[in-house]
Amino acid sequence: MKYLLMIYGNKEKWASLPEEQWPEVIAEQEAFNARYRATGELLGAYGLADAEEAKLVRRVDGAAVVTDGPYLETKEYMASFYLLDVADEARAREIAADMPIAGTDPVELWPVPHESA
């Protein structure tokens, strides 16, 4: 069964982290990624650009209309997502709880019941 893990970012929180602490934070996350890639349970880990770089795309009268930024006005935004392929929800919960950021921030866990061929 596939599951999506989502981490939300907050620009103020990231900015408050001392610069010298970033290598440790990144190393912890990379170790997590390597551990679950090695088991075959982590299919992909993706960090997203800052919310200020996001675009909204709509089709109006057959043409693309592009506007800046996420639609919702919020401090938090999706910062990263991870795709798992695990035996069951219990295992997905274990992996989500093992994510380094789970000690301070929630990690959303979503079942992915459908996959396009």
Backbone as a printed PyTorch tensor [residue, N CA C, xyz], in Angstrom:
tensor([[[  0.8470,  -1.1790,   0.0000],
         [  0.0000,   0.0000,   0.0000],
         [  0.8940,   1.2450,   0.0000]],

        [[  0.4880,   2.2200,  -0.7660],
         [  1.2680,   3.4530,  -0.8210],
         [  0.6840,   4.5020,   0.1210]],

        [[  1.6040,   5.3040,   0.6850],
         [  1.2340,   6.4000,   1.5810],
         [  2.0720,   7.6200,   1.2330]],

        [[  1.4520,   8.7820,   1.3830],
         [  2.1330,  10.0490,   1.1800],
         [  2.3570,  10.6810,   2.5450]],

        [[  3.5950,  11.0570,   2.8300],
         [  3.9210,  11.8110,   4.0420],
         [  4.1510,  13.2520,   3.6140]],

        [[  3.5690,  14.1830,   4.3530],
         [  3.7420,  15.5960,   4.0160],
         [  4.2460,  16.3650,   5.2250]],

        [[  5.2110,  17.2270,   4.9700],
         [  5.7510,  18.1200,   5.9900],
         [  5.4110,  19.5410,   5.5600]],

        [[  4.9350,  20.3240,   6.5020],
         [  4.6140,  21.7150,   6.2070],
         [  5.7380,  22.6150,   6.6960]],

        [[  5.9920,  23.6700,   5.9420],
         [  7.0350,  24.6150,   6.2810],
         [  6.4520,  25.9140,   6.7820]],

        [[  7.2800,  26.6530,   7.4380],
         [  6.9280,  27.9690,   7.9350],
         [  8.2030,  28.7870,   7.8060]],

        [[  8.1640,  29.7770,   6.9570],
         [  9.3770,  30.5510,   6.6510],
         [ 10.0120,  31.1430,   7.9040]],

        [[  9.1900,  31.6110,   8.8310],
         [  9.7220,  32.1850,  10.0750],
         [ 10.4680,  31.1290,  10.8860]],

        [[  9.9060,  29.9300,  10.9440],
         [ 10.5600,  28.8610,  11.7090],
         [ 11.8900,  28.4870,  11.0730]],

        [[ 11.9070,  28.3280,   9.7430],
         [ 13.1580,  27.9670,   9.0710],
         [ 14.2000,  29.0600,   9.2930]],

        [[ 13.7740,  30.3290,   9.2050],
         [ 14.7020,  31.4500,   9.3690],
         [ 15.2680,  31.5290,  10.7890]],

        [[ 14.5180,  31.0190,  11.7610],
         [ 14.9780,  31.0900,  13.1500],
         [ 16.0230,  30.0260,  13.4820]],

        [[ 16.1810,  29.0390,  12.6230],
         [ 17.1610,  27.9780,  12.8540],
         [ 18.5610,  28.5290,  12.5770]],

        [[ 19.4730,  28.4460,  13.5500],
         [ 20.8300,  28.9640,  13.3300],
         [ 21.4900,  28.2910,  12.1310]],

        [[ 22.1830,  29.0800,  11.3510],
         [ 22.8130,  28.5860,  10.1210],
         [ 23.7270,  27.3850,  10.3760]],

        [[ 24.4420,  27.4010,  11.4880],
         [ 25.3640,  26.2900,  11.7790],
         [ 24.6290,  24.9890,  12.1090]],

        [[ 23.3370,  25.0640,  12.3740],
         [ 22.5460,  23.8690,  12.6950],
         [ 22.0130,  23.1650,  11.4340]],

        [[ 21.9650,  23.8780,  10.3120],
         [ 21.4130,  23.3060,   9.0860],
         [ 22.1190,  22.0260,   8.6250]],

        [[ 23.4610,  21.9540,   8.6380],
         [ 24.0980,  20.7020,   8.2000],
         [ 23.6290,  19.4850,   9.0000]],

        [[ 23.4290,  19.6540,  10.3060],
         [ 22.9540,  18.5500,  11.1420],
         [ 21.5180,  18.1570,  10.7760]],

        [[ 20.6720,  19.1430,  10.5830],
         [ 19.2730,  18.8840,  10.2160],
         [ 19.2140,  18.1350,   8.8860]],

        [[ 19.9900,  18.5940,   7.9220],
         [ 20.0070,  17.9600,   6.6010],
         [ 20.5790,  16.5470,   6.6940]],

        [[ 21.6350,  16.3590,   7.4660],
         [ 22.2350,  15.0280,   7.6230],
         [ 21.2470,  14.0440,   8.2570]],

        [[ 20.4950,  14.4950,   9.2620],
         [ 19.4900,  13.6220,   9.8920],
         [ 18.4370,  13.2010,   8.8830]],

        [[ 17.9860,  14.1490,   8.0610],
         [ 16.9580,  13.8230,   7.0750],
         [ 17.5090,  12.9010,   6.0020]],

        [[ 18.7340,  13.1440,   5.5610],
         [ 19.3410,  12.2730,   4.5450],
         [ 19.5490,  10.8500,   5.0810]],

        [[ 19.8810,  10.7340,   6.3710],
         [ 20.0240,   9.3980,   6.9790],
         [ 18.6690,   8.6800,   7.0030]],

        [[ 17.6110,   9.4070,   7.3430],
         [ 16.2560,   8.8480,   7.2990],
         [ 15.9480,   8.3660,   5.8840]],

        [[ 16.1970,   9.2320,   4.8920],
         [ 15.9190,   8.8710,   3.5000],
         [ 16.6980,   7.6180,   3.0870]],

        [[ 17.9780,   7.5680,   3.4060],
         [ 18.8120,   6.4260,   3.0260],
         [ 18.3280,   5.1370,   3.6930]],

        [[ 17.9420,   5.2370,   4.9720],
         [ 17.4730,   4.0680,   5.7170],
         [ 16.2540,   3.4350,   5.0420]],

        [[ 15.2900,   4.2580,   4.6500],
         [ 14.0600,   3.7060,   4.0880],
         [ 14.1280,   3.4640,   2.5860]],

        [[ 15.0830,   4.1050,   1.9070],
         [ 15.3370,   3.7260,   0.5120],
         [ 15.9530,   2.3290,   0.4870]],

        [[ 16.8320,   2.0640,   1.4560],
         [ 17.5000,   0.7590,   1.5180],
         [ 16.5100,  -0.3750,   1.7600]],

        [[ 15.4240,  -0.1150,   2.4860],
         [ 14.4190,  -1.1570,   2.7150],
         [ 13.4530,  -1.2820,   1.5430]],

        [[ 13.5120,  -0.3160,   0.6160],
         [ 12.5930,  -0.3060,  -0.5230],
         [ 11.2530,   0.3420,  -0.1930]],

        [[ 11.1110,   0.8670,   1.0250],
         [  9.8250,   1.4440,   1.4310],
         [  9.6790,   2.9140,   1.0480]],

        [[ 10.7870,   3.6150,   0.8420],
         [ 10.7360,   5.0090,   0.4210],
         [ 10.9330,   5.0540,  -1.0880]],

        [[  9.8800,   5.4270,  -1.8020],
         [  9.9470,   5.5020,  -3.2600],
         [ 10.5090,   6.8330,  -3.7340]],

        [[ 10.2880,   7.8820,  -2.9630],
         [ 10.7860,   9.1910,  -3.3550],
         [ 10.6420,  10.1920,  -2.2360]],

        [[ 11.5550,  11.1480,  -2.1730],
         [ 11.5260,  12.2280,  -1.1900],
         [ 11.7780,  13.5180,  -1.9530]],

        [[ 10.8760,  14.4670,  -1.7950],
         [ 10.9260,  15.6710,  -2.6090],
         [ 10.7580,  16.9140,  -1.7500]],

        [[ 11.7270,  17.8010,  -1.7960],
         [ 11.6320,  19.0940,  -1.1330],
         [ 11.1140,  20.1100,  -2.1360]],

        [[ 10.1790,  20.9290,  -1.7220],
         [  9.5930,  21.9090,  -2.6150],
         [ 10.2540,  23.2690,  -2.4330]],

        [[ 10.1870,  24.0920,  -3.4660],
         [ 10.6940,  25.4610,  -3.3980],
         [  9.8310,  26.2570,  -2.4280]],

        [[ 10.3100,  27.4250,  -2.0790],
         [  9.5770,  28.3000,  -1.1860],
         [  8.2140,  28.6410,  -1.7850]],

        [[  7.2280,  28.8470,  -0.9260],
         [  5.8620,  29.1310,  -1.3710],
         [  5.7990,  30.3410,  -2.2970]],

        [[  6.7210,  31.2680,  -2.1420],
         [  6.7330,  32.4600,  -2.9910],
         [  7.0010,  32.1240,  -4.4590]],

        [[  7.5480,  30.9490,  -4.7100],
         [  7.8330,  30.5410,  -6.0850],
         [  6.7070,  29.7220,  -6.7060]],

        [[  5.6920,  29.3850,  -5.9280],
         [  4.5740,  28.5940,  -6.4390],
         [  3.7080,  29.4170,  -7.3870]],

        [[  3.0700,  28.7530,  -8.3040],
         [  2.1630,  29.3860,  -9.2630],
         [  0.8350,  28.6340,  -9.2610]],

        [[ -0.2060,  29.3350,  -9.5730],
         [ -1.5130,  28.7370,  -9.8000],
         [ -1.7900,  28.8010, -11.2920]],

        [[ -2.2260,  27.6940, -11.8620],
         [ -2.5050,  27.6430, -13.2920],
         [ -3.9570,  27.2290, -13.4730]],

        [[ -4.6620,  28.0150, -14.2540],
         [ -6.0530,  27.7120, -14.6040],
         [ -6.1780,  27.7810, -16.1230]],

        [[ -7.2100,  27.1450, -16.6270],
         [ -7.5120,  27.2630, -18.0450],
         [ -8.7720,  28.1080, -18.1700]],

        [[ -8.6730,  29.2020, -18.8780],
         [ -9.8020,  30.0910, -19.1100],
         [ -9.9450,  30.2790, -20.6120]],

        [[-11.0940,  29.9130, -21.1310],
         [-11.3450,  30.0050, -22.5810],
         [-10.2560,  29.3060, -23.3770]],

        [[ -9.7910,  28.1740, -22.8780],
         [ -8.8120,  27.3700, -23.5860],
         [ -7.3680,  27.8030, -23.4340]],

        [[ -7.1170,  28.8890, -22.7090],
         [ -5.7440,  29.3750, -22.5480],
         [ -5.3240,  29.3000, -21.0840]],

        [[ -4.0290,  29.0830, -20.8720],
         [ -3.4930,  29.0340, -19.5110],
         [ -3.4630,  30.4410, -18.9220]],

        [[ -3.9270,  30.5330, -17.6800],
         [ -3.8440,  31.7770, -16.9200],
         [ -3.0260,  31.4550, -15.6780]],

        [[ -1.9040,  32.1590, -15.4930],
         [ -0.9740,  31.8590, -14.4070],
         [ -0.9400,  33.0410, -13.4460]],

        [[ -1.0770,  32.7230, -12.1470],
         [ -0.9500,  33.7490, -11.1110],
         [  0.0690,  33.2820, -10.0890]],

        [[  0.5980,  34.2090,  -9.3160],
         [  1.6230,  33.9000,  -8.3290],
         [  1.0470,  33.2590,  -7.0800]],

        [[  1.9010,  32.4570,  -6.4540],
         [  1.7110,  31.9850,  -5.0970],
         [  0.5820,  31.0120,  -4.8590]],

        [[  0.6360,  30.3760,  -3.7020],
         [ -0.4480,  29.4530,  -3.3360],
         [ -1.7280,  30.2440,  -3.0870]],

        [[ -2.8310,  29.6110,  -3.3560],
         [ -4.1380,  30.2550,  -3.2390],
         [ -4.4670,  30.6160,  -1.8000]],

        [[ -4.1920,  29.7130,  -0.8830],
         [ -4.5200,  29.9590,   0.5150],
         [ -3.5460,  30.9510,   1.1310]],

        [[ -4.0670,  31.8500,   1.9220],
         [ -3.2000,  32.7810,   2.6310],
         [ -2.9130,  32.1900,   4.0050]],

        [[ -1.7320,  31.6710,   4.1590],
         [ -1.3440,  30.9980,   5.3830],
         [  0.1580,  31.1260,   5.5670]],

        [[  0.6160,  31.0110,   6.7930],
         [  2.0540,  31.0460,   7.0540],
         [  2.7030,  29.7300,   6.6640]],

        [[  1.9570,  28.6370,   6.8190],
         [  2.5250,  27.3210,   6.5420],
         [  2.1710,  26.8710,   5.1320]],

        [[  3.0590,  26.1010,   4.5590],
         [  2.8680,  25.5950,   3.2130],
         [  3.5390,  24.2330,   3.1210]],

        [[  3.1280,  23.4290,   2.1360],
         [  3.7510,  22.1270,   1.9850],
         [  5.1990,  22.3340,   1.5660]],

        [[  6.1080,  21.8220,   2.3750],
         [  7.5370,  22.0090,   2.1270],
         [  8.1810,  20.7730,   1.5120]],

        [[  7.7040,  19.5930,   1.8800],
         [  8.2890,  18.3390,   1.3890],
         [  7.2170,  17.2680,   1.3550]],

        [[  7.4270,  16.3000,   0.4700],
         [  6.5620,  15.1330,   0.5000],
         [  7.3710,  13.8840,   0.1760]],

        [[  6.9080,  12.7760,   0.7000],
         [  7.5930,  11.4950,   0.6110],
         [  6.5750,  10.4530,   0.1990]],

        [[  6.9360,   9.5800,  -0.7230],
         [  6.0380,   8.5180,  -1.1460],
         [  6.5830,   7.1930,  -0.6420]],

        [[  5.7520,   6.5010,   0.1410],
         [  6.1220,   5.2050,   0.7140],
         [  5.3560,   4.0870,   0.0280]],

        [[  5.9200,   2.9110,   0.0330],
         [  5.2220,   1.6900,  -0.3660],
         [  5.5070,   0.6760,   0.7230]],

        [[  4.5220,   0.4510,   1.5870],
         [  4.7020,  -0.3650,   2.7830],
         [  3.6140,  -1.4280,   2.8860]],

        [[  3.8010,  -2.3460,   3.8120],
         [  2.8650,  -3.4530,   3.9810],
         [  1.4970,  -2.9910,   4.4590]],

        [[  1.4740,  -2.0170,   5.3600],
         [  0.1940,  -1.5960,   5.9270],
         [  0.3230,  -0.2320,   6.5980]],

        [[ -0.8040,   0.2780,   7.0920],
         [ -0.8090,   1.5900,   7.7240],
         [  0.0580,   1.6330,   8.9770]],

        [[  0.0930,   0.5520,   9.7130],
         [  0.9110,   0.5240,  10.9300],
         [  2.3760,   0.8140,  10.5950]],

        [[  2.8630,   0.2150,   9.5100],
         [  4.2550,   0.4430,   9.1110],
         [  4.4490,   1.8900,   8.6450]],

        [[  3.4930,   2.4270,   7.9200],
         [  3.5800,   3.8230,   7.4740],
         [  3.6330,   4.7580,   8.6750]],

        [[  2.8640,   4.4490,   9.7160],
         [  2.8930,   5.2710,  10.9400],
         [  4.2560,   5.2100,  11.6120]],

        [[  4.8520,   4.0160,  11.6570],
         [  6.1840,   3.8670,  12.2600],
         [  7.2040,   4.7430,  11.5320]],

        [[  7.1580,   4.6970,  10.2080],
         [  8.1210,   5.4680,   9.4180],
         [  7.8730,   6.9590,   9.6050]],

        [[  6.6090,   7.3730,   9.5820],
         [  6.2840,   8.7990,   9.7810],
         [  6.7880,   9.2810,  11.1380]],

        [[  6.6100,   8.4690,  12.1650],
         [  7.0600,   8.8500,  13.5120],
         [  8.5780,   8.8810,  13.6180]],

        [[  9.2620,   8.1550,  12.7290],
         [ 10.7290,   8.1220,  12.7390],
         [ 11.3380,   9.3090,  12.0020]],

        [[ 10.5350,  10.0470,  11.2510],
         [ 11.0460,  11.2000,  10.5220],
         [ 11.6060,  12.2090,  11.5280]],

        [[ 12.7900,  12.7460,  11.2840],
         [ 13.4050,  13.6520,  12.2590],
         [ 12.5000,  14.8040,  12.7090]],

        [[ 11.7660,  15.4010,  11.8150],
         [ 10.9440,  16.5580,  12.1750],
         [  9.7400,  16.1850,  13.0300]],

        [[  9.3800,  14.9050,  13.0650],
         [  8.2000,  14.4670,  13.8240],
         [  8.3290,  14.7270,  15.3210]],

        [[  9.5430,  14.9870,  15.7930],
         [  9.7300,  15.3190,  17.2010],
         [  9.2530,  16.7160,  17.5620]],

        [[  9.1290,  17.5850,  16.5580],
         [  8.7090,  18.9620,  16.8250],
         [  7.4880,  19.3840,  16.0290]],

        [[  7.2490,  18.7690,  14.8790],
         [  6.1380,  19.1440,  14.0090],
         [  5.4100,  17.8930,  13.5230]],

        [[  4.1140,  18.0220,  13.2690],
         [  3.3820,  16.8570,  12.7690],
         [  3.7670,  16.5210,  11.3370]],

        [[  3.6440,  15.2580,  11.0110],
         [  3.8360,  14.7680,   9.6500],
         [  2.4820,  14.2130,   9.2180]],

        [[  1.9350,  14.7500,   8.1300],
         [  0.6510,  14.2320,   7.6550],
         [  0.8770,  12.9120,   6.9380]],

        [[ -0.0310,  11.9860,   7.1570],
         [  0.0290,  10.6560,   6.5500],
         [ -1.2650,  10.4420,   5.7700]],

        [[ -1.1390,  10.2800,   4.4670],
         [ -2.2980,  10.0930,   3.5970],
         [ -2.1870,   8.7700,   2.8490]],

        [[ -3.2060,   7.9160,   2.9090],
         [ -3.2240,   6.7290,   2.0570],
         [ -3.3180,   7.1550,   0.5940]],

        [[ -2.7030,   6.4040,  -0.2810],
         [ -2.7880,   6.6210,  -1.7300],
         [ -3.4460,   5.3790,  -2.3070]],

        [[ -4.7750,   5.3280,  -2.3140],
         [ -5.4700,   4.1040,  -2.7220],
         [ -5.5370,   3.8810,  -4.2240]],

        [[ -5.2520,   4.9080,  -5.0210],
         [ -5.3820,   4.7720,  -6.4770],
         [ -4.1080,   5.2380,  -7.1520]],

        [[ -3.7270,   4.4810,  -8.1730],
         [ -2.5530,   4.8390,  -8.9590],
         [ -2.9150,   4.6340, -10.4300]],

        [[ -2.6290,   5.6330, -11.2350],
         [ -2.9250,   5.5310, -12.6510],
         [ -1.9610,   4.5610, -13.3130]],

        [[ -2.4630,   3.8260, -14.2540],
         [ -1.6290,   2.8430, -14.9690],
         [ -0.5780,   3.5310, -15.8020]]])
